[in-house]
Protein backbone atom coordinates (compact mmCIF):
# COMPACT_ATOMS: atom_id res chain seq x y z
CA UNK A 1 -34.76 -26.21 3.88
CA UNK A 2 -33.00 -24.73 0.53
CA UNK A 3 -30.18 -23.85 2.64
CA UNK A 4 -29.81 -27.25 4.13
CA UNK A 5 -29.87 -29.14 0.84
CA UNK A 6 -27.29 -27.03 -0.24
CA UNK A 7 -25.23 -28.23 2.44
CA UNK A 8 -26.51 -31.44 1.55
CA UNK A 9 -24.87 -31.27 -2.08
CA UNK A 10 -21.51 -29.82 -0.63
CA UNK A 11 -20.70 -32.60 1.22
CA UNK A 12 -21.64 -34.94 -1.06
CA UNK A 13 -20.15 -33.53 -3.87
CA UNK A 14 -16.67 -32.83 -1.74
CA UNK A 15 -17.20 -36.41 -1.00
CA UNK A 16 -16.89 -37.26 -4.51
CA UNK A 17 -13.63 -35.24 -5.34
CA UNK A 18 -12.39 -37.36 -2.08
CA UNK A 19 -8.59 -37.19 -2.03
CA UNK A 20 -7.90 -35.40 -5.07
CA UNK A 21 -9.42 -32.11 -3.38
CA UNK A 22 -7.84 -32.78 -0.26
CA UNK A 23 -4.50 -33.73 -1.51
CA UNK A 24 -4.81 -30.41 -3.51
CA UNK A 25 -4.72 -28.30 -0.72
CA UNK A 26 -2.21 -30.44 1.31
CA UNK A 27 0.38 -29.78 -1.54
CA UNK A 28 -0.01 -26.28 -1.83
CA UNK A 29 -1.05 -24.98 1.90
CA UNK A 30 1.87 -22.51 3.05
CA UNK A 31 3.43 -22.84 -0.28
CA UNK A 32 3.68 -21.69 -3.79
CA UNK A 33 1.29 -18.50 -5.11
CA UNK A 34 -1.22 -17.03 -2.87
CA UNK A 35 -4.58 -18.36 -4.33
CA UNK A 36 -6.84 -15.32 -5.11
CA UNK A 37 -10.72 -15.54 -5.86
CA UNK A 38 -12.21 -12.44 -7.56
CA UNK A 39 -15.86 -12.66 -7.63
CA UNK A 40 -16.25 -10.25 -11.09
CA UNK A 41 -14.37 -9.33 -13.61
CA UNK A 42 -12.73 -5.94 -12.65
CA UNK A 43 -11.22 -6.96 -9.74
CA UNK A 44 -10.26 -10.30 -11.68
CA UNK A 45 -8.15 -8.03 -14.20
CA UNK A 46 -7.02 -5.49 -11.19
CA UNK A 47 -5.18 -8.43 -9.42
CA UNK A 48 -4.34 -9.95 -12.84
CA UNK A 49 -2.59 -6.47 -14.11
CA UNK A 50 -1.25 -5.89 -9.91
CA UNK A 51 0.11 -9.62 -9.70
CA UNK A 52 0.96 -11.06 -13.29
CA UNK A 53 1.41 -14.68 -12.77
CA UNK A 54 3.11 -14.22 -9.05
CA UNK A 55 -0.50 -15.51 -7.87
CA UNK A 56 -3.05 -18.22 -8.59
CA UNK A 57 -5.79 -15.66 -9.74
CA UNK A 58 -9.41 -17.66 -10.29
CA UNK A 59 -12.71 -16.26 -11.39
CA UNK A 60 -15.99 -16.82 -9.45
CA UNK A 61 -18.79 -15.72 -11.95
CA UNK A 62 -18.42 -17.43 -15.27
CA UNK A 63 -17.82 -15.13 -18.40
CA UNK A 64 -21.08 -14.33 -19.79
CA UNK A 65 -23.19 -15.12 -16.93
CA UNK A 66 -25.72 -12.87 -14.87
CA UNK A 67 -24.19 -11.90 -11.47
CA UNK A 68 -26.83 -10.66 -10.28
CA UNK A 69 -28.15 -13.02 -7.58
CA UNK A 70 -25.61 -15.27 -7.48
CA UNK A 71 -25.22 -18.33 -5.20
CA UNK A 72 -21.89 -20.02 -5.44
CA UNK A 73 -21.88 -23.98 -6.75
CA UNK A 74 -20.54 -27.01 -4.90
CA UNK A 75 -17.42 -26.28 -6.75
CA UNK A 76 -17.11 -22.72 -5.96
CA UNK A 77 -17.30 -23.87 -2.22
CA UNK A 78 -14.60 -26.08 -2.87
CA UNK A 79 -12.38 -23.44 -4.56
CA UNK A 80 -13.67 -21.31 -1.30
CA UNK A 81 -12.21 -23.39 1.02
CA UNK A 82 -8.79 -23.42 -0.51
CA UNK A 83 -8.59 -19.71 -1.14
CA UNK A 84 -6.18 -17.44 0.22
CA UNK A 85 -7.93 -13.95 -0.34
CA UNK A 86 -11.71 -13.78 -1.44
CA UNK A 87 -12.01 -10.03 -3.27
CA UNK A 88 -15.85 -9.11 -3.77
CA UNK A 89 -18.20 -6.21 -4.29
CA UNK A 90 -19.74 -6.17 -0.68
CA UNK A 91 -23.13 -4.71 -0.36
CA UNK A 92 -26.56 -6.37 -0.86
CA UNK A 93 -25.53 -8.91 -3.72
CA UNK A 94 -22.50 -10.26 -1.87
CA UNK A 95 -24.55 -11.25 1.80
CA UNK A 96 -23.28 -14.79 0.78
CA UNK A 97 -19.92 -14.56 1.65
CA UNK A 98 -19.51 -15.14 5.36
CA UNK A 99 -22.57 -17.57 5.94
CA UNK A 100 -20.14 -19.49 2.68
CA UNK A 101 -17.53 -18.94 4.18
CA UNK A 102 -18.70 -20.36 7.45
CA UNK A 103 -20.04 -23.11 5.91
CA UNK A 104 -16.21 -24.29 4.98
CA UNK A 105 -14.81 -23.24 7.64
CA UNK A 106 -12.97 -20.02 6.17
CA UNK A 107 -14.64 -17.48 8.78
CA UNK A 108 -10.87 -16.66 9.01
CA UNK A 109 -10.01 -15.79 5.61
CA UNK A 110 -9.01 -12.52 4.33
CA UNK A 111 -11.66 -10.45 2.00
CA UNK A 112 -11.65 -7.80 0.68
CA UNK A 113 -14.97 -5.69 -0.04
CA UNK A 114 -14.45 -3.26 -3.01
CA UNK A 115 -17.66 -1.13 -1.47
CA UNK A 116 -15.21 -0.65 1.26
CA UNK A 117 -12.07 1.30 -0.75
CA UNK A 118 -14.17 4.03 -1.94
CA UNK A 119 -16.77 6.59 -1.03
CA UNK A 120 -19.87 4.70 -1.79
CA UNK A 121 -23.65 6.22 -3.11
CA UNK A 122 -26.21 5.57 -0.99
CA UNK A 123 -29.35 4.60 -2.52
CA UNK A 124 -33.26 4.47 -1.58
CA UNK A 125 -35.71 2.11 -2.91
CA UNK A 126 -39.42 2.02 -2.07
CA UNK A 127 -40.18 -1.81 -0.99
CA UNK A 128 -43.23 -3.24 -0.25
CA UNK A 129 -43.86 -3.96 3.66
CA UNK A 130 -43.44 -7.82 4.45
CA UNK A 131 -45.14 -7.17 7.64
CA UNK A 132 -48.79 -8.31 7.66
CA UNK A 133 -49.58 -5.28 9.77
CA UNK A 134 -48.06 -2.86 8.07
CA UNK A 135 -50.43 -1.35 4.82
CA UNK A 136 -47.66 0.92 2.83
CA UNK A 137 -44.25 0.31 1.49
CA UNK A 138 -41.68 2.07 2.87
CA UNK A 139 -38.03 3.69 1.77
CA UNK A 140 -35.01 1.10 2.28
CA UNK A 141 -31.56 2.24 1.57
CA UNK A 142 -28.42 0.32 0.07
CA UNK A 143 -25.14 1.36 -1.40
CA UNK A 144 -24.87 1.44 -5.56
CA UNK A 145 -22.50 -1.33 -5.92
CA UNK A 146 -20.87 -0.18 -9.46
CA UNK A 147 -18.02 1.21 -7.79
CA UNK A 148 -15.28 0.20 -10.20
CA UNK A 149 -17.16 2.43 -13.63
CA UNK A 150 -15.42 5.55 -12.68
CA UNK A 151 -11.87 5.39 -13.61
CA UNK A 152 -10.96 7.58 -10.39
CA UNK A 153 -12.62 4.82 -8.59
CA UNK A 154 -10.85 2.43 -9.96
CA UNK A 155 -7.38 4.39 -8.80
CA UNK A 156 -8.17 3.72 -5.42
CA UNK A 157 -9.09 0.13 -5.43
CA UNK A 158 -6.10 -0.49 -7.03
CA UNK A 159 -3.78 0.72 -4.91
CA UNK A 160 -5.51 -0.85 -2.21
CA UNK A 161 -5.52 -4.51 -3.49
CA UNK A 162 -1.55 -4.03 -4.41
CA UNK A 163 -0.91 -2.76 -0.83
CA UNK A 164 -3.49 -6.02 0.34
CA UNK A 165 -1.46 -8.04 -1.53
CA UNK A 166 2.09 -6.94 -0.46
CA UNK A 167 1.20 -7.42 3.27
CA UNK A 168 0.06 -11.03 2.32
CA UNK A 169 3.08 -11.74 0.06
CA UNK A 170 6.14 -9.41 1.05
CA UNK A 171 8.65 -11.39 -1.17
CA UNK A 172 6.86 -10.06 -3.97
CA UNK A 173 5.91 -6.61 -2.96
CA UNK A 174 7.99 -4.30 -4.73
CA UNK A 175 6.68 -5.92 -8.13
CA UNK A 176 3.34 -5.32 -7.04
CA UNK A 177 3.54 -1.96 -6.09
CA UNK A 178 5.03 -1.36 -9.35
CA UNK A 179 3.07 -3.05 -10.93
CA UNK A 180 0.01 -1.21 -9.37
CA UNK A 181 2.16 2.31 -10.09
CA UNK A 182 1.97 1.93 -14.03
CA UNK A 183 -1.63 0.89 -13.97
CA UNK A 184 -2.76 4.14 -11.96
CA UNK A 185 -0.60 6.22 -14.23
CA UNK A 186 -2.67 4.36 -17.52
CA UNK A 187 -5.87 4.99 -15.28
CA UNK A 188 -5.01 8.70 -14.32
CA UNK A 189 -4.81 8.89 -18.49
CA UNK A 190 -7.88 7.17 -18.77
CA UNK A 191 -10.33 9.69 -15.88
CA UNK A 192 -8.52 12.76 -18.46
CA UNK A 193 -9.79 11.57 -21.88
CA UNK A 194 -12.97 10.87 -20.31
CA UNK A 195 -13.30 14.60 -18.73
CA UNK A 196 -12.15 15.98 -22.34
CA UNK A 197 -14.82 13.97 -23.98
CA UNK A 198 -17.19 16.04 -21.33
CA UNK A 199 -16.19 19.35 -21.31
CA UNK A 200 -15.57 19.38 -25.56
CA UNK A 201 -18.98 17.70 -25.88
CA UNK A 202 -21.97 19.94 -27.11
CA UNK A 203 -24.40 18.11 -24.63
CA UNK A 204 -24.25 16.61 -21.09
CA UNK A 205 -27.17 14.48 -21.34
CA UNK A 206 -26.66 10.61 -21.61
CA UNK A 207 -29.94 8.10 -23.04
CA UNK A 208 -29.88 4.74 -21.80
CA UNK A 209 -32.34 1.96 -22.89
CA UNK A 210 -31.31 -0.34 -20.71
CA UNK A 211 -29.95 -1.10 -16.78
CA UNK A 212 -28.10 2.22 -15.88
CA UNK A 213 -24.60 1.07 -13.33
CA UNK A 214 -22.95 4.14 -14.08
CA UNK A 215 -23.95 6.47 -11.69
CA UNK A 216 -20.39 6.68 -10.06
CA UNK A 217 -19.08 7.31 -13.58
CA UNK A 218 -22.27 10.21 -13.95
CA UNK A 219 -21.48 11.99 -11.32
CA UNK A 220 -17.54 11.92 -11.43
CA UNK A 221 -17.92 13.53 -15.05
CA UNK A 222 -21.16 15.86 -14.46
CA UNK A 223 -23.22 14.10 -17.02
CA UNK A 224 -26.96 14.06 -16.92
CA UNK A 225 -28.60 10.61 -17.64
CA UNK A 226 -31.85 8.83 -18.34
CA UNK A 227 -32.51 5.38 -18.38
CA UNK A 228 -35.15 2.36 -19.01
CA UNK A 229 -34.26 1.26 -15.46
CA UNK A 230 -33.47 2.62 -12.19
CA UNK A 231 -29.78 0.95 -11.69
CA UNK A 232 -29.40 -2.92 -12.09
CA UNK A 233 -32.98 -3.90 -11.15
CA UNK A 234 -33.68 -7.44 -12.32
CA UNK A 235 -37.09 -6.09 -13.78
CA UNK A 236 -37.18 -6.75 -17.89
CA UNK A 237 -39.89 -4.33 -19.11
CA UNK A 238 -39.73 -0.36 -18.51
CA UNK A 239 -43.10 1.25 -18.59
CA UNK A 240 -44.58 2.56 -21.49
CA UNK A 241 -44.86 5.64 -20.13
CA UNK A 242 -41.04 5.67 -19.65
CA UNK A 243 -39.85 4.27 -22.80
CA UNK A 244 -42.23 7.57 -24.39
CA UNK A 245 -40.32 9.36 -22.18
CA UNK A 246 -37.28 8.56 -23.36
CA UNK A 247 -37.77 8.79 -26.94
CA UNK A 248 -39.12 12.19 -26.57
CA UNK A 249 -36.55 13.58 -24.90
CA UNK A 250 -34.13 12.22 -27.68
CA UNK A 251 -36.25 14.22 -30.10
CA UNK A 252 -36.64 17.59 -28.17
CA UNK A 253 -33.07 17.46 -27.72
CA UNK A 254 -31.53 16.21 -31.03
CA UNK A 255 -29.84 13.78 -28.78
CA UNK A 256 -27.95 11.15 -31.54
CA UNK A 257 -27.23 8.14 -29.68
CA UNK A 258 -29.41 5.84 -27.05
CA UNK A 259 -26.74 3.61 -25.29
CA UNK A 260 -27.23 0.09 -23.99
CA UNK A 261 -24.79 -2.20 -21.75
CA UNK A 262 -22.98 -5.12 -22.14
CA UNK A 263 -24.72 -8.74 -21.82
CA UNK A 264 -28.01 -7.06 -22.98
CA UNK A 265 -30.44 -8.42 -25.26
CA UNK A 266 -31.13 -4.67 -26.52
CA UNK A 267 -35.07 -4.83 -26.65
CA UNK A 268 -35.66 -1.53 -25.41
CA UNK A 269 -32.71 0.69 -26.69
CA UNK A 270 -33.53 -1.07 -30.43
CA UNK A 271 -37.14 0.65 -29.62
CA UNK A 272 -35.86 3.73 -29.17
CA UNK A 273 -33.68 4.08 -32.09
CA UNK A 274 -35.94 2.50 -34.17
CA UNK A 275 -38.56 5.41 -33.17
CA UNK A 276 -36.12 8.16 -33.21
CA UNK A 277 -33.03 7.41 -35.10
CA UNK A 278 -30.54 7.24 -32.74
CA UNK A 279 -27.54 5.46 -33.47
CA UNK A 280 -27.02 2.19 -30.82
CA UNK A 281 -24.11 2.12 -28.84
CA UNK A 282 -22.53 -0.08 -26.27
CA UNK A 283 -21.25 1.38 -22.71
CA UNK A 284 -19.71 -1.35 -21.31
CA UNK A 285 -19.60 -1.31 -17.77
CA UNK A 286 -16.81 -4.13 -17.44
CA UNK A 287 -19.35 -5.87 -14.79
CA UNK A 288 -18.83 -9.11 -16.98
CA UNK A 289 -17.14 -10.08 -20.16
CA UNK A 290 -18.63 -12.31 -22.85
CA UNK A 291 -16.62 -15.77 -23.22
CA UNK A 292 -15.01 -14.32 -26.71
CA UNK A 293 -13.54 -11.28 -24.87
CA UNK A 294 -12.40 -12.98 -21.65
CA UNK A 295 -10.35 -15.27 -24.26
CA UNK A 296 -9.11 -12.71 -26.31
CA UNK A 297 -7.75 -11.68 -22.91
CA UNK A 298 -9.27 -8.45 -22.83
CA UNK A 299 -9.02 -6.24 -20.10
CA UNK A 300 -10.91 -3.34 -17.84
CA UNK A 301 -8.65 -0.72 -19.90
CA UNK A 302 -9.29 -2.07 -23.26
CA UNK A 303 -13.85 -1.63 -22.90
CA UNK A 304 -13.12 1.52 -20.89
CA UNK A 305 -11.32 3.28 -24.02
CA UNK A 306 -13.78 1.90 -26.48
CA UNK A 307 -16.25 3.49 -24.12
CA UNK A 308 -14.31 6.73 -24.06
CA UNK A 309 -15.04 6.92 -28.54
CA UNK A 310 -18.78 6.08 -27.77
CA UNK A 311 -19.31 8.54 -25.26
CA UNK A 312 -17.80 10.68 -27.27
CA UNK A 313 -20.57 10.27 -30.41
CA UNK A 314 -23.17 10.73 -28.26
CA UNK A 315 -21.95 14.02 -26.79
CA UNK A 316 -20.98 15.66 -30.13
């Protein structure tokens, strides 16, 4: 039923935009800029570094919102159906796409899945059985979706989308390629202050009060970590028994800062520093930007270096 009043609101709301919409796509169907969706903001400034303005570059999730669970609007449909090249995260968070896609009759159009460019982490869960005969939960696996936090990460899914979007736009291929070459050098820069920090640092041990999406970037760099939350669960309360943890380990370990992520109200990290000291600190994961940065025009580069000083204080 929720599907099929979402449906419901498409039409009528495509109904309402009448010609305008339609006239839209009439005038710019096999001409002018490829129109690109990014669903988040990394791949939204990866295509916007790659392309400059040689493409018609939109963003799906609003600055500032959660992504986490998202459904596409009416209008995001409508954007959908006009779209050239739809670049997501793939995974569990991003089983939207084709059924959306279907739904406007885009089954055909290119994606690309950034879960897909890299060597992902599989992940188990425990879940509760939804089978009235069955009595215990059971282990379910899915991929850790945070592919773009390690900078090496991000090498590769850069010079994928350039070499996507040279195949889809040859005119302009050389530029993107170059383009992409001068961004990978500034990321190769990037992945070696980031293992200096590490090796120069007199601790490998990272606190997080908060969501943890950085186990790409963990593991890349050899850092140990412990956080309020196992990934980017939607839960909003750790247990006690793991916010004691937490603070104690700080204390055993003289451990100076307790991080927390961007978009976060800081609850639980403010807890811990307030009960050990700890100095707060942002990690930004560059999942989302807030609607002053996005303005400012600030990019993937730009949070990653101010992450590079942070994790820098907490390692010294």
């Amino acid at each position: 039923m929720k599907r099929v009043i979402f449906l419901l609101i498409f039409v009528l709301f495509v109904a309402a935009c009448g010609g305008e919409a339609a006239n839209s796509a009439a005038e710019t169907d096999g001409e002018g800029p490829l129109r690109v969706i990014a669903t988040i903001f990394p791949q939204y400034d990866f295509v916007r570094r790659i392309a400059g303005g040689k493409v018609e570059l939109s963003l799906l999730i609003s600055p500032g919102a959660e992504s986490h669970g998202f459904e596409p609007t009416p209008r995001d449909m409508i954007a959908l159906g006009q779209a050239d090249l739809l670049i997501h995260v793939g995974g569990q968070k991003d089983t939207w796409v084709q059924p959306h896609l279907a739904s406007v009759g885009r089954s055909d159009m290119p994606t690309v899945a950034l879960l897909d460019l890299v060597e992902a982490i599989v992940l188990q869960h425990t879940q509760d059985c939804d089978d009235d005969e069955c009595d215990f939960p059971h282990h379910v696996e899915h991929y850790d979706e945070h592919v773009w936090t390690c900078p090496r990460n991000a090498v590769l899914i850069v010079d994928a989308l350039a070499e996507v979007l040279a195949e889809m736009d040859p005119g302009n291929a050389g530029f993107y390629r170059e383009n992409a070459a001068e961004f990978i050098a500034e990321l190769r820069d990037l992945d070696r202050a980031f293992a200096e920090v590490v090796a120069g640092g007199v601790r490998s041990t990272i606190i997080f009060g908060d969501r943890f999406p950085f186990r790409y970037f963990a593991g890349t760099y050899g850092l140990t970590y412990f956080a309020a939350f196992d990934g980017c669960c939607v839960d909003t309360q750790a247990s006690p028994a793991t916010i004691a943890a937490l603070i104690t380990r700080i204390r055993d370990e003289n451990i100076p800062v307790v991080f927390y992520i961007e978009l976060s109200n800081r609850a639980i990290a403010n807890t811990i520093a307030g009960e050990t000291g700890a100095r707060l600190l942002e990690l930004h994961s560059a999942h989302n930007v807030s609607h002053a940065d996005f303005n400012a025009g600030v990019t993937y580069l730009d949070l990653m270096w101010r992450n590079v000083e942070h994790l820098r204080e907490a390692l010294s």
